Amino acid sequence: MDGFLFHAFVYLCAAVIAVPVAKRLGLGSVLGYLIAGIMIGPVLNIVGSETEQLQHFAELGVVLMLFLIGLELQPRVLWQMRTSLLGLGGLQVFATVALTTAIALLLVDWRSALAIGLVLSLSSTAIVLQTFEEKGLARTDGGRAGLSVLLFQDIAVIPMLALIPLLALPEVIGTGVAETGSGHGPGGGADAGMSLVAGLQGWAYALVVLAAVAAVVFGGHFLTRPLFRFIAASRLREIFTAAALLLVLGIALLMTLVDLSPALGTFLAGVVLADSEFRHELESDIEPFKGLLLGLFFITVGAGIDFGVLSASLFVVLGLTLGIIVLKGSVLFALANLFRLPVGDRWLFTLALAQAGEFGFVLLGFSLQNQVLPPELAKVLNLVVALSMLLTPVLFIVYDRLILPRLSGGDQPDADEIDEQGAVVIAGIGRFGQVVNRTLVAAGVRTVVLDHDAAAVERMRRIGIRSYFGDACRPDLLRSAGIEEAAAIVIAIDDRDRAVELAEYMRREHPRVHLVARAHDMDHLYLLRKAGVDMAVREVFESSLEAGSAILRTLGVHPYQAEKMVRAFRRHDQESLEQLYELWDENLEMSKNVAMLERVRARTASEHDALSRDRADLHDRSERGWTPPPKGYADDLGS
Amino acid sequence: MPNQLPLGESAGARRQVLTLFAHPSANRSEVNRPMAEAAAALEGVTFVDLYAEYPTFEIDVDREQARLLAHDVICFQHPLYWYSTPALLKEWQDLVLEYGFAYGTGGTALRGKLFFDALTAGGPEAAYCSQGYNHFTIRELLQPLEQTAALCGMIYLPPFALFGARTAVEEGRLNRHVGDWVRLLEALRDGRVDIARASDLPRLNEHLDALIAPPPRAAVGT
């Protein structure tokens, strides 16, 4: 227990210090974590051998991240990506493997050379996607292309893992046995003993794989919704979080059991759930776990850098690292040109994916275990992979500081590619929120509807209104609903106090977002106004006026006259609202606020006065201008 | 009235210009919108989009009258609808030009101010004459406005009109028209327009060069 507390303290401490500093210096959080890892690992020697186990555990962060990315991609969008996924991704992997292998052939046996090619062809999903998200690049062309390549690589890992045992070197057999167990499938659980498919024939294995994928797709589509609905009805938030984690871990386990990539499985589950009403709730529940685990993963990468090996063969390692970055970058740049990415995105794509990645560690461990690579070479390559990951944030800085400024001049038309901005968040889909939403959607505005009642969300979805389950007062849920890019929010939740709290929160944290709130009554209106909403609307005021106007018409008042009276009333009432606000006291009940009651009486009297005078002599403000000039006025005009 | 300007003796004196813009579907406008944007960007010119301020036709009479008082040149800008202004601008006239304010006993608020109408018309110029299908010139058709100005004691200038407005963009006439518009507003603001000479013309934009003195201070009426 002491050991656990101590280690937890050291890792958290390193992260808490290094990451904000790195972020402040403009280096990005990933580099911060890596530096934190280097500090507590090779530099200060506070942590040691447990980092390797931790790393396997921390790879769960990658699994969670791919689940979240899947949630952002509706099946339709994934289908649109098929060309770049297969074309860009496929060509990247094959070209990089071919070139790296060809160069490695000059130095080592062809089998080792091919293994090296496979190891170095993969990029770091964790670093790249985390950085894309942090810098808001995920939805640019370059970001999408990068995601395609990374997804293809995740798929390609599976045949690579199958290929490596076939490359065993006769002369290495026997020397690498001690290293077994150091590397497994990503996700940290693919022990050979846990595989259900170890001894199966090829066709049987294919069937099992298909069945597993089908289970994820159909289970995700048909079983999760009733399950989540049932759990949501219990209103126990931590159980919902537990269910979300259970879902992701369960799929990861299933995938490991059939020797598939857990990251890929959860990605698929994410895509299946991207259309579900629980999407934003799942996102905000999983997000913190993903963030911490990924952070831990980056720390272990930093901590795992072996300074002994590094200093012994410094120039070899540095040379190889730079060499592989240049080689991968060249392949990527050529592909970016071939696929005609926008100019700025070509550089982003090239620099972002030029490193080797965490799957490289996995393949290295696996190669060692299968006697494909000699241990000394594997150690050097391990270092090359880690160093290239360490350099990735630096390449992003190069992109930000050197390339982006130069492009910003002539690159104007490409800026529109970042989609999905300026939406309106509607908090609460009751009678009020519904009409607001329908109006906006009919006008072509993109809305995100949130409600904490799963049954209401279900009803809305049944009639074709895109809405999501979750408590709109939760900051993390608002964030995953896109509040940061939203143009406005409509606060239409039933709970009066929470509506005010939400308004206060929005003003404090997102002052840029336009704030419209539904008020239950005058007191609520004033509370919302004090909280800083741009506009508060009394929910039944307009409909009551309409009823009043209808009665007037029934009683024989000319329809246009009735309309003018209603307008006069509305204006008068608006003035009253302004005046009474000055006398309003939050801490004093309105029925006990003597000054305010006095003013209410006076205003009510003048209201009556205004409309009755209107009837009597037609000289109210509502009649102004349509009032004929005095009789005989024309006699003077000619003079 | 503090803002009354003696006729023809205001050379170089700065005037406040008010442009009242009325277009019920400005998003589809091809000529009026660029004109509006140009006017809104001019220093010393107050630009008011009436349909934006009064989408429910509930015109604030006091506010509009205060605006009139604060300006020396009043201009309507609109597309020509049935030989007149769009409905909201007519409503504006009905409500704001009150008896006792704009005309009649005590109605002297607008005396001496300049007034003109800037309009775009769909029909070709040839249609606006006794032989054309509209039978009257544009100045003749706008006589209700001319007489309104007269009854309010304002100095009426002929219209600044663009004909064949639906094809102005395709035929490359837009830039010149907007340029003339800006030139006219600036010249009115700076008191560089020959008012006496302008008053008798059929249209303001026909003889703009002759009417406007060059920017460095030059006397009106040369």
Coordinates of N, CA, C and O in Angstrom, one line a residue, chain A residues 430-512:
Chain A
G430 N -38.2 20.2 -22.9 CA -39.6 20.2 -22.5 C -40.4 20.9 -23.5 O -40.0 21.1 -24.7
R431 N -41.6 21.4 -23.1 CA -42.5 22.1 -24.1 C -41.8 23.3 -24.7 O -41.9 23.7 -25.8
F432 N -41.0 24.0 -23.8 CA -40.4 25.3 -24.2 C -39.2 25.0 -25.2 O -39.2 25.5 -26.3
G433 N -38.3 24.1 -24.7 CA -37.1 23.8 -25.5 C -37.5 23.2 -26.9 O -36.8 23.5 -27.9
Q434 N -38.6 22.4 -26.9 CA -39.0 21.8 -28.1 C -39.3 22.8 -29.2 O -38.8 22.6 -30.4
V435 N -40.1 23.8 -28.9 CA -40.5 24.7 -29.9 C -39.3 25.6 -30.4 O -39.1 25.8 -31.6
V436 N -38.4 26.0 -29.4 CA -37.2 26.7 -29.8 C -36.4 25.9 -30.7 O -36.0 26.3 -31.8
N437 N -36.2 24.6 -30.4 CA -35.4 23.7 -31.2 C -36.0 23.6 -32.6 O -35.3 23.7 -33.6
R438 N -37.3 23.4 -32.7 CA -38.0 23.2 -34.0 C -37.8 24.4 -34.9 O -37.5 24.3 -36.1
T439 N -38.0 25.6 -34.2 CA -37.8 26.8 -35.0 C -36.4 26.9 -35.6 O -36.2 27.2 -36.8
L440 N -35.4 26.6 -34.7 CA -34.0 26.8 -35.2 C -33.7 25.8 -36.3 O -33.1 26.1 -37.3
V441 N -34.1 24.5 -36.0 CA -33.8 23.5 -37.0 C -34.5 23.8 -38.4 O -33.9 23.6 -39.4
A442 N -35.7 24.2 -38.3 CA -36.4 24.6 -39.5 C -35.7 25.7 -40.3 O -35.7 25.8 -41.5
A443 N -35.0 26.6 -39.5 CA -34.3 27.7 -40.1 C -32.9 27.3 -40.6 O -32.1 28.1 -41.1
G444 N -32.6 26.0 -40.4 CA -31.3 25.5 -40.9 C -30.2 25.6 -39.9 O -29.0 25.5 -40.2
V445 N -30.5 25.9 -38.6 CA -29.4 26.0 -37.6 C -29.1 24.7 -37.0 O -30.1 23.9 -36.7
R446 N -27.9 24.4 -36.8 CA -27.5 23.1 -36.1 C -27.7 23.2 -34.6 O -27.2 24.1 -34.0
T447 N -28.4 22.3 -34.0 CA -28.6 22.4 -32.6 C -28.1 21.1 -31.9 O -28.1 20.0 -32.5
V448 N -27.8 21.2 -30.6 CA -27.5 20.0 -29.8 C -28.4 20.1 -28.6 O -28.4 21.1 -27.9
V449 N -29.3 19.1 -28.5 CA -30.3 19.1 -27.5 C -29.9 18.2 -26.3 O -29.5 17.0 -26.6
L450 N -29.9 18.7 -25.1 CA -29.6 17.9 -23.9 C -30.8 17.8 -23.0 O -31.4 18.8 -22.7
D451 N -31.0 16.6 -22.4 CA -32.0 16.5 -21.3 C -31.6 15.4 -20.4 O -31.0 14.4 -20.8
H452 N -31.9 15.6 -19.1 CA -31.5 14.6 -18.1 C -32.6 13.5 -18.0 O -32.4 12.6 -17.2
D453 N -33.6 13.6 -18.8 CA -34.7 12.5 -18.7 C -34.5 11.6 -19.9 O -34.9 12.0 -21.0
A454 N -34.0 10.4 -19.7 CA -33.8 9.5 -20.8 C -35.0 9.2 -21.6 O -35.0 9.0 -22.8
A455 N -36.2 9.1 -20.9 CA -37.4 8.8 -21.6 C -37.8 9.9 -22.5 O -38.2 9.7 -23.7
A456 N -37.6 11.2 -22.1 CA -37.9 12.3 -22.9 C -37.0 12.3 -24.1 O -37.5 12.6 -25.3
V457 N -35.8 12.0 -23.9 CA -34.8 12.0 -25.0 C -35.2 11.0 -26.1 O -35.2 11.2 -27.3
E458 N -35.6 9.8 -25.5 CA -36.1 8.7 -26.4 C -37.3 9.1 -27.2 O -37.3 8.9 -28.4
R459 N -38.3 9.8 -26.6 CA -39.4 10.3 -27.3 C -39.1 11.2 -28.4 O -39.5 11.1 -29.6
M460 N -38.1 12.2 -28.1 CA -37.7 13.1 -29.1 C -37.0 12.5 -30.3 O -37.3 12.8 -31.4
R461 N -36.2 11.5 -30.0 CA -35.5 10.8 -31.0 C -36.4 10.0 -31.9 O -36.2 9.9 -33.1
R462 N -37.5 9.6 -31.3 CA -38.5 8.8 -32.1 C -39.1 9.7 -33.2 O -39.5 9.2 -34.2
I463 N -39.3 11.0 -32.9 CA -39.9 11.8 -33.9 C -38.8 12.6 -34.7 O -39.1 13.6 -35.3
G464 N -37.6 12.1 -34.6 CA -36.5 12.6 -35.5 C -35.8 13.9 -35.0 O -35.1 14.5 -35.7
I465 N -35.9 14.2 -33.7 CA -35.1 15.3 -33.1 C -33.8 14.7 -32.5 O -33.9 13.9 -31.6
R466 N -32.7 15.2 -32.9 CA -31.4 14.7 -32.4 C -31.3 15.3 -31.0 O -31.1 16.5 -30.8
S467 N -31.3 14.4 -30.0 CA -31.1 14.9 -28.7 C -30.3 13.8 -27.9 O -30.2 12.7 -28.3
Y468 N -29.7 14.3 -26.8 CA -28.8 13.5 -26.1 C -29.1 13.5 -24.6 O -29.6 14.5 -24.0
F469 N -28.9 12.3 -24.0 CA -29.1 12.2 -22.6 C -28.0 12.8 -21.8 O -26.8 12.6 -22.1
G470 N -28.3 13.5 -20.7 CA -27.3 14.0 -19.8 C -27.8 15.2 -19.1 O -28.7 15.9 -19.6
D471 N -27.2 15.5 -17.9 CA -27.5 16.7 -17.2 C -26.8 17.9 -17.7 O -25.6 18.0 -17.6
A472 N -27.5 18.8 -18.3 CA -26.9 20.0 -19.0 C -26.2 20.9 -18.0 O -25.4 21.8 -18.5
C473 N -26.3 20.7 -16.7 CA -25.6 21.6 -15.8 C -24.2 21.1 -15.6 O -23.4 21.7 -14.8
R474 N -23.9 19.9 -16.1 CA -22.5 19.4 -15.9 C -21.5 20.0 -16.9 O -21.7 19.9 -18.1
P475 N -20.5 20.7 -16.4 CA -19.5 21.3 -17.3 C -18.9 20.4 -18.3 O -18.8 20.7 -19.5
D476 N -18.6 19.1 -17.9 CA -18.0 18.2 -18.8 C -18.9 17.8 -20.0 O -18.5 17.7 -21.1
L477 N -20.2 17.6 -19.6 CA -21.2 17.3 -20.6 C -21.4 18.4 -21.6 O -21.4 18.2 -22.8
L478 N -21.4 19.6 -21.1 CA -21.6 20.8 -21.9 C -20.4 20.9 -22.9 O -20.6 21.2 -24.1
R479 N -19.2 20.6 -22.4 CA -18.0 20.6 -23.2 C -18.1 19.6 -24.3 O -17.9 19.9 -25.5
S480 N -18.5 18.4 -24.0 CA -18.6 17.4 -25.1 C -19.7 17.7 -26.0 O -19.7 17.3 -27.2
A481 N -20.7 18.5 -25.6 CA -21.8 18.9 -26.5 C -21.3 20.1 -27.4 O -22.0 20.5 -28.2
G482 N -20.1 20.5 -27.1 CA -19.5 21.6 -28.0 C -19.8 23.0 -27.6 O -19.8 23.9 -28.4
I483 N -19.9 23.2 -26.3 CA -20.2 24.6 -25.8 C -19.2 25.6 -26.2 O -19.4 26.7 -26.3
E484 N -17.9 25.1 -26.3 CA -16.8 26.0 -26.6 C -17.0 26.7 -27.9 O -16.5 27.8 -28.1
E485 N -17.5 25.9 -28.9 CA -17.7 26.5 -30.2 C -19.1 27.0 -30.5 O -19.4 27.6 -31.5
A486 N -20.0 26.8 -29.5 CA -21.4 27.2 -29.7 C -21.6 28.7 -29.8 O -20.8 29.4 -29.2
A487 N -22.6 29.1 -30.6 CA -22.9 30.5 -30.7 C -23.8 30.9 -29.6 O -23.7 32.1 -29.1
A488 N -24.7 30.0 -29.1 CA -25.6 30.4 -28.1 C -26.1 29.2 -27.4 O -26.0 28.0 -27.8
I489 N -26.7 29.4 -26.2 CA -27.3 28.3 -25.4 C -28.7 28.8 -25.0 O -28.9 30.0 -24.7
V490 N -29.7 27.9 -25.1 CA -31.0 28.2 -24.6 C -31.2 27.4 -23.3 O -31.1 26.2 -23.3
I491 N -31.4 28.1 -22.2 CA -31.6 27.4 -20.9 C -33.1 27.2 -20.7 O -33.8 28.2 -20.4
A492 N -33.5 26.0 -20.9 CA -35.0 25.7 -20.8 C -35.2 24.5 -19.8 O -36.1 23.7 -20.1
I493 N -34.4 24.4 -18.8 CA -34.6 23.3 -17.9 C -35.6 23.7 -16.8 O -35.8 24.9 -16.5
D494 N -36.3 22.7 -16.3 CA -37.5 22.9 -15.4 C -37.1 23.5 -14.1 O -37.7 24.3 -13.5
D495 N -36.0 22.9 -13.6 CA -35.5 23.3 -12.2 C -35.1 24.7 -12.2 O -34.1 25.1 -12.8
R496 N -35.8 25.6 -11.4 CA -35.6 27.0 -11.4 C -34.2 27.3 -10.9 O -33.4 28.1 -11.6
D497 N -33.8 26.7 -9.8 CA -32.5 27.1 -9.2 C -31.3 26.6 -10.1 O -30.3 27.3 -10.3
R498 N -31.5 25.4 -10.7 CA -30.4 24.9 -11.5 C -30.3 25.8 -12.8 O -29.2 25.9 -13.3
A499 N -31.4 26.3 -13.3 CA -31.4 27.1 -14.4 C -30.5 28.4 -14.1 O -29.7 28.8 -14.9
V500 N -30.7 28.9 -12.9 CA -29.9 30.1 -12.5 C -28.5 29.8 -12.4 O -27.6 30.5 -12.8
E501 N -28.2 28.6 -11.8 CA -26.8 28.2 -11.6 C -26.1 28.0 -12.9 O -25.0 28.4 -13.1
L502 N -26.9 27.4 -13.9 CA -26.3 27.2 -15.2 C -26.0 28.5 -15.9 O -24.9 28.7 -16.5
A503 N -26.9 29.5 -15.7 CA -26.6 30.8 -16.3 C -25.4 31.4 -15.6 O -24.5 32.0 -16.4
E504 N -25.3 31.3 -14.3 CA -24.1 31.9 -13.7 C -22.8 31.2 -14.1 O -21.8 31.8 -14.4
Y505 N -22.9 29.9 -14.3 CA -21.7 29.1 -14.7 C -21.3 29.6 -16.1 O -20.1 29.8 -16.4
M506 N -22.3 29.7 -17.0 CA -22.1 30.0 -18.4 C -21.4 31.4 -18.5 O -20.5 31.6 -19.2
R507 N -21.9 32.4 -17.7 CA -21.4 33.7 -17.7 C -19.9 33.7 -17.2 O -19.1 34.4 -17.8
R508 N -19.6 32.9 -16.2 CA -18.3 32.8 -15.7 C -17.3 32.1 -16.6 O -16.2 32.6 -16.9
E509 N -17.7 31.0 -17.1 CA -16.8 30.2 -17.9 C -16.8 30.4 -19.4 O -15.8 30.1 -20.1
H510 N -18.0 30.7 -19.9 CA -18.1 30.9 -21.4 C -18.8 32.2 -21.7 O -19.9 32.2 -22.2
P511 N -18.2 33.3 -21.3 CA -18.9 34.6 -21.5 C -19.2 34.9 -22.9 O -20.0 35.7 -23.2
R512 N -18.5 34.2 -23.9 CA -18.6 34.5 -25.3 C -20.0 34.0 -25.8 O -20.5 34.5 -26.8

